[in-house]
PDB file of C-alpha atoms in Angstrom:
ATOM      1  CA  MET A   1      -4.355  27.283   4.052  1.00  0.00           C
ATOM      2  CA  ALA A   2      -5.123  24.789   1.307  1.00  0.00           C
ATOM      3  CA  ARG A   3      -7.793  23.205   1.500  1.00  0.00           C
ATOM      4  CA  TYR A   4      -8.797  20.400  -0.368  1.00  0.00           C
ATOM      5  CA  ILE A   5     -11.734  17.497  -0.620  1.00  0.00           C
ATOM      6  CA  MET A   6     -10.814  13.557  -0.930  1.00  0.00           C
ATOM      7  CA  LYS A   7     -13.144  10.664  -1.041  1.00  0.00           C
ATOM      8  CA  GLN A   8     -12.425   7.853   0.607  1.00  0.00           C
ATOM      9  CA  LYS A   9     -12.782   3.964  -0.755  1.00  0.00           C
ATOM     10  CA  LEU A  10     -12.111   5.109  -4.413  1.00  0.00           C
ATOM     11  CA  PHE A  11      -9.038   2.204  -5.267  1.00  0.00           C
ATOM     12  CA  CYS A  12     -11.157   0.207  -7.660  1.00  0.00           C
ATOM     13  CA  TRP A  13      -9.271  -2.065 -10.760  1.00  0.00           C
ATOM     14  CA  GLY A  14      -7.025   1.077 -11.175  1.00  0.00           C
ATOM     15  CA  ASP A  15      -9.479   3.645 -11.821  1.00  0.00           C
ATOM     16  CA  ASP A  16      -8.390   7.247 -11.544  1.00  0.00           C
ATOM     17  CA  PHE A  17     -10.740   9.468  -9.468  1.00  0.00           C
ATOM     18  CA  VAL A  18     -10.075  13.489  -8.408  1.00  0.00           C
ATOM     19  CA  ILE A  19      -8.752  15.937  -5.547  1.00  0.00           C
ATOM     20  CA  ARG A  20     -11.255  19.207  -5.208  1.00  0.00           C
ATOM     21  CA  ASP A  21      -9.912  22.557  -3.939  1.00  0.00           C
ATOM     22  CA  GLU A  22     -12.664  23.545  -1.121  1.00  0.00           C
ATOM     23  CA  VAL A  23     -15.343  25.062  -3.509  1.00  0.00           C
ATOM     24  CA  GLY A  24     -15.447  22.096  -5.418  1.00  0.00           C
ATOM     25  CA  ASN A  25     -12.769  22.719  -8.156  1.00  0.00           C
ATOM     26  CA  ASP A  26     -11.147  20.011  -9.399  1.00  0.00           C
ATOM     27  CA  ALA A  27      -6.835  20.055  -8.480  1.00  0.00           C
ATOM     28  CA  PHE A  28      -5.265  17.371  -8.512  1.00  0.00           C
ATOM     29  CA  PHE A  29      -5.538  13.324 -10.571  1.00  0.00           C
ATOM     30  CA  VAL A  30      -4.992  10.170  -9.325  1.00  0.00           C
ATOM     31  CA  ASP A  31      -4.331   7.269 -11.598  1.00  0.00           C
ATOM     32  CA  GLY A  32      -4.923   4.064 -10.206  1.00  0.00           C
ATOM     33  CA  LYS A  33      -2.313   1.489 -12.268  1.00  0.00           C
ATOM     34  CA  VAL A  34      -4.087  -1.933 -13.382  1.00  0.00           C
ATOM     35  CA  PHE A  35      -2.620  -5.499 -13.077  1.00  0.00           C
ATOM     36  CA  CYS A  36       0.596  -4.319 -10.986  1.00  0.00           C
ATOM     37  CA  LEU A  37       2.217  -6.395  -8.126  1.00  0.00           C
ATOM     38  CA  GLY A  38       0.969  -4.009  -5.116  1.00  0.00           C
ATOM     39  CA  ASN A  39      -0.378  -1.008  -5.389  1.00  0.00           C
ATOM     40  CA  GLN A  40       0.790   1.886  -8.065  1.00  0.00           C
ATOM     41  CA  LEU A  41      -0.896   5.234  -8.247  1.00  0.00           C
ATOM     42  CA  SER A  42       0.346   8.447 -10.087  1.00  0.00           C
ATOM     43  CA  PHE A  43      -0.799  11.540  -8.612  1.00  0.00           C
ATOM     44  CA  GLU A  44      -1.110  14.110 -11.774  1.00  0.00           C
ATOM     45  CA  ASP A  45      -1.774  17.890 -12.521  1.00  0.00           C
ATOM     46  CA  LEU A  46      -4.865  18.741 -14.736  1.00  0.00           C
ATOM     47  CA  GLN A  47      -2.474  18.575 -17.932  1.00  0.00           C
ATOM     48  CA  LYS A  48      -1.884  15.175 -16.881  1.00  0.00           C
ATOM     49  CA  ARG A  49       1.817  15.201 -16.051  1.00  0.00           C
ATOM     50  CA  GLU A  50       2.991  13.306 -12.996  1.00  0.00           C
ATOM     51  CA  LEU A  51       3.794  15.358 -10.237  1.00  0.00           C
ATOM     52  CA  VAL A  52       4.526  12.049  -8.044  1.00  0.00           C
ATOM     53  CA  TYR A  53       4.796   8.367  -8.741  1.00  0.00           C
ATOM     54  CA  ILE A  54       3.239   6.055  -5.602  1.00  0.00           C
ATOM     55  CA  LYS A  55       4.535   2.683  -5.212  1.00  0.00           C
ATOM     56  CA  GLN A  56       3.862  -0.060  -2.508  1.00  0.00           C
ATOM     57  CA  THR A  57       6.667  -1.738  -0.715  1.00  0.00           C
ATOM     58  CA  LEU A  58       5.845  -5.161  -0.999  1.00  0.00           C
ATOM     59  CA  LEU A  59       8.584  -6.470   1.095  1.00  0.00           C
ATOM     60  CA  ALA A  60       7.842  -4.877   4.183  1.00  0.00           C
ATOM     61  CA  TRP A  61       6.632  -5.737   8.027  1.00  0.00           C
ATOM     62  CA  SER A  62       3.873  -3.082   7.556  1.00  0.00           C
ATOM     63  CA  PRO A  63       2.253  -1.556   5.235  1.00  0.00           C
ATOM     64  CA  THR A  64       4.636   1.051   3.925  1.00  0.00           C
ATOM     65  CA  TYR A  65       4.789   3.131   0.228  1.00  0.00           C
ATOM     66  CA  GLU A  66       7.091   5.077  -1.288  1.00  0.00           C
ATOM     67  CA  ILE A  67       6.471   8.283  -3.059  1.00  0.00           C
ATOM     68  CA  TYR A  68       8.992   9.177  -6.119  1.00  0.00           C
ATOM     69  CA  ARG A  69       9.473  12.936  -7.666  1.00  0.00           C
ATOM     70  CA  ASP A  70      10.518  12.716 -11.115  1.00  0.00           C
ATOM     71  CA  GLY A  71      11.963   9.021  -9.966  1.00  0.00           C
ATOM     72  CA  VAL A  72      14.050   9.992  -6.413  1.00  0.00           C
ATOM     73  CA  VAL A  73      12.360   8.598  -3.645  1.00  0.00           C
ATOM     74  CA  VAL A  74      10.834  11.811  -1.853  1.00  0.00           C
ATOM     75  CA  ALA A  75       9.110  10.250   1.380  1.00  0.00           C
ATOM     76  CA  VAL A  76       8.724   6.663   2.584  1.00  0.00           C
ATOM     77  CA  VAL A  77       5.062   6.641   4.552  1.00  0.00           C
ATOM     78  CA  ARG A  78       4.961   4.055   7.048  1.00  0.00           C
ATOM     79  CA  LYS A  79       2.998   2.180   9.139  1.00  0.00           C
ATOM     80  CA  ASP A  80       3.631   2.109  12.547  1.00  0.00           C
ATOM     81  CA  LEU A  81       4.001  -1.192  14.216  1.00  0.00           C
ATOM     82  CA  PHE A  82       4.222  -1.056  17.570  1.00  0.00           C
ATOM     83  CA  THR A  83       2.135   2.140  18.717  1.00  0.00           C
ATOM     84  CA  PHE A  84      -0.458   2.094  21.591  1.00  0.00           C
ATOM     85  CA  PHE A  85      -3.480   2.626  21.578  1.00  0.00           C
ATOM     86  CA  GLN A  86      -3.621   4.702  18.936  1.00  0.00           C
ATOM     87  CA  CYS A  87      -2.628   3.888  15.371  1.00  0.00           C
ATOM     88  CA  ALA A  88       0.146   6.044  13.803  1.00  0.00           C
ATOM     89  CA  PHE A  89       2.252   6.483  10.318  1.00  0.00           C
ATOM     90  CA  SER A  90       5.401   8.351   9.431  1.00  0.00           C
ATOM     91  CA  VAL A  91       6.259  10.417   6.818  1.00  0.00           C
ATOM     92  CA  ASP A  92      10.475   9.764   6.320  1.00  0.00           C
ATOM     93  CA  VAL A  93      11.608  12.491   4.147  1.00  0.00           C
ATOM     94  CA  PRO A  94      15.086  13.063   3.464  1.00  0.00           C
ATOM     95  CA  GLY A  95      16.859  15.726   5.895  1.00  0.00           C
ATOM     96  CA  PRO A  96      15.594  16.790   9.748  1.00  0.00           C
ATOM     97  CA  ASN A  97      11.480  16.975   8.643  1.00  0.00           C
ATOM     98  CA  ASP A  98       9.818  13.544   8.724  1.00  0.00           C
ATOM     99  CA  LEU A  99       6.090  13.677   9.539  1.00  0.00           C
ATOM    100  CA  VAL A 100       3.925  11.653  11.545  1.00  0.00           C
ATOM    101  CA  ALA A 101       0.426  11.110  11.247  1.00  0.00           C
ATOM    102  CA  GLN A 102      -1.859  10.634  14.491  1.00  0.00           C
ATOM    103  CA  GLY A 103      -5.390  10.171  15.191  1.00  0.00           C
ATOM    104  CA  ASN A 104      -8.292   8.306  14.279  1.00  0.00           C
ATOM    105  CA  PHE A 105      -7.404   6.925  10.576  1.00  0.00           C
ATOM    106  CA  LEU A 106     -10.749   4.440   9.888  1.00  0.00           C
ATOM    107  CA  ASP A 107     -12.470   7.781  11.032  1.00  0.00           C
ATOM    108  CA  HIS A 108     -10.726  10.239   8.693  1.00  0.00           C
ATOM    109  CA  GLU A 109      -9.884  12.384  11.936  1.00  0.00           C
ATOM    110  CA  TYR A 110      -5.760  12.597  12.285  1.00  0.00           C
ATOM    111  CA  THR A 111      -3.428  15.273  11.821  1.00  0.00           C
ATOM    112  CA  PHE A 112       0.261  15.455  10.265  1.00  0.00           C
ATOM    113  CA  MET A 113       2.577  16.844  12.393  1.00  0.00           C
ATOM    114  CA  ARG A 114       6.162  18.472  11.902  1.00  0.00           C
ATOM    115  CA  GLY A 115       7.713  17.914  15.872  1.00  0.00           C
ATOM    116  CA  THR A 116       5.161  19.851  17.533  1.00  0.00           C
ATOM    117  CA  ASP A 117       3.691  22.058  14.624  1.00  0.00           C
ATOM    118  CA  CYS A 118       0.686  20.778  12.512  1.00  0.00           C
ATOM    119  CA  VAL A 119       1.126  20.647   9.452  1.00  0.00           C
ATOM    120  CA  ALA A 120      -2.053  19.418   7.898  1.00  0.00           C
ATOM    121  CA  THR A 121      -5.240  17.980   9.810  1.00  0.00           C
ATOM    122  CA  ILE A 122      -7.563  15.289   7.725  1.00  0.00           C
ATOM    123  CA  SER A 123     -11.347  15.614   8.775  1.00  0.00           C
ATOM    124  CA  LYS A 124     -14.932  13.870   7.606  1.00  0.00           C
ATOM    125  CA  GLN A 125     -16.599  17.267   9.540  1.00  0.00           C
ATOM    126  CA  TRP A 126     -16.695  19.460   7.214  1.00  0.00           C
ATOM    127  CA  PHE A 127     -19.289  17.249   4.992  1.00  0.00           C
ATOM    128  CA  SER A 128     -22.524  15.386   5.551  1.00  0.00           C
ATOM    129  CA  TRP A 129     -21.661  12.419   2.895  1.00  0.00           C
ATOM    130  CA  THR A 130     -20.097   9.534   4.740  1.00  0.00           C
ATOM    131  CA  ASP A 131     -17.674   8.596   2.544  1.00  0.00           C
ATOM    132  CA  THR A 132     -15.894  12.478   1.904  1.00  0.00           C
ATOM    133  CA  TYR A 133     -13.249  13.730   3.758  1.00  0.00           C
ATOM    134  CA  GLY A 134     -11.345  17.413   4.063  1.00  0.00           C
ATOM    135  CA  VAL A 135      -7.733  18.129   3.615  1.00  0.00           C
ATOM    136  CA  ASP A 136      -6.571  21.630   5.593  1.00  0.00           C
ATOM    137  CA  ILE A 137      -2.482  22.294   4.622  1.00  0.00           C
ATOM    138  CA  THR A 138      -0.875  24.812   6.300  1.00  0.00           C
ATOM    139  CA  ASP A 139       0.520  27.591   3.928  1.00  0.00           C
ATOM    140  CA  GLY A 140       3.876  26.812   2.486  1.00  0.00           C
ATOM    141  CA  GLU A 141       3.819  22.931   3.197  1.00  0.00           C
ATOM    142  CA  ASP A 142       3.897  20.483   0.069  1.00  0.00           C
ATOM    143  CA  ASP A 143       0.427  20.139  -0.540  1.00  0.00           C
ATOM    144  CA  VAL A 144       1.289  17.195  -3.283  1.00  0.00           C
ATOM    145  CA  LEU A 145       3.336  15.000  -0.888  1.00  0.00           C
ATOM    146  CA  LEU A 146       0.804  15.976   1.972  1.00  0.00           C
ATOM    147  CA  LEU A 147      -2.421  14.370  -0.445  1.00  0.00           C
ATOM    148  CA  ALA A 148       0.262  11.793  -1.710  1.00  0.00           C
ATOM    149  CA  SER A 149       0.638  10.924   1.914  1.00  0.00           C
ATOM    150  CA  THR A 150      -3.148  10.919   2.490  1.00  0.00           C
ATOM    151  CA  VAL A 151      -3.941   8.738  -0.057  1.00  0.00           C
ATOM    152  CA  VAL A 152      -1.366   6.381   1.248  1.00  0.00           C
ATOM    153  CA  ILE A 153      -2.810   6.224   4.605  1.00  0.00           C
ATOM    154  CA  ASP A 154      -6.349   5.389   3.317  1.00  0.00           C
ATOM    155  CA  MET A 155      -4.833   2.469   0.593  1.00  0.00           C
ATOM    156  CA  ALA A 156      -3.452   0.972   4.375  1.00  0.00           C
ATOM    157  CA  CYS A 157      -6.247   1.936   6.600  1.00  0.00           C
ATOM    158  CA  HIS A 158      -9.180   1.033   3.992  1.00  0.00           C
ATOM    159  CA  PRO A 159      -7.811  -1.877   1.516  1.00  0.00           C
ATOM    160  CA  ASP A 160     -10.206  -1.912  -1.271  1.00  0.00           C
ATOM    161  CA  SER A 161     -12.599  -4.458  -1.903  1.00  0.00           C
ATOM    162  CA  LYS A 162     -11.435  -5.213  -5.449  1.00  0.00           C
ATOM    163  CA  LYS A 163     -14.255  -7.552  -6.940  1.00  0.00           C
TER     164      LYS A 163
END
């Protein structure tokens, strides 16, 4: 199981931030693009090589983001409009491996499910700091795709308060 540390509400005027591994070492960078129409981010490795690019789809009924790898859409993350009692997000990937994220998104307590299998858990319970949460990803899963989807959900649930 891979474990990462993320912070919420870090998207402010395109500032960069770091995703760390469970012991606090830098693992990935997310570079927010400044002065773009809609949210756009570059998800990079430690050598600043782009692993995926995240782009908000502006003409959609609900918050929708496309995740690109090498110029090809590898996932579309969309907030489900019609859910009863709780919020949900779908992560549409090519083929039959779509994911659903369900839980308490405002408090960073949710899971990514593929069918009946839990592939990642997002939780604030590990940390005493209020703005920090963890991401546990099952071995063999696409860490970058799941982390990028977590970034998208954070942006959709915690709209930035740019000043």
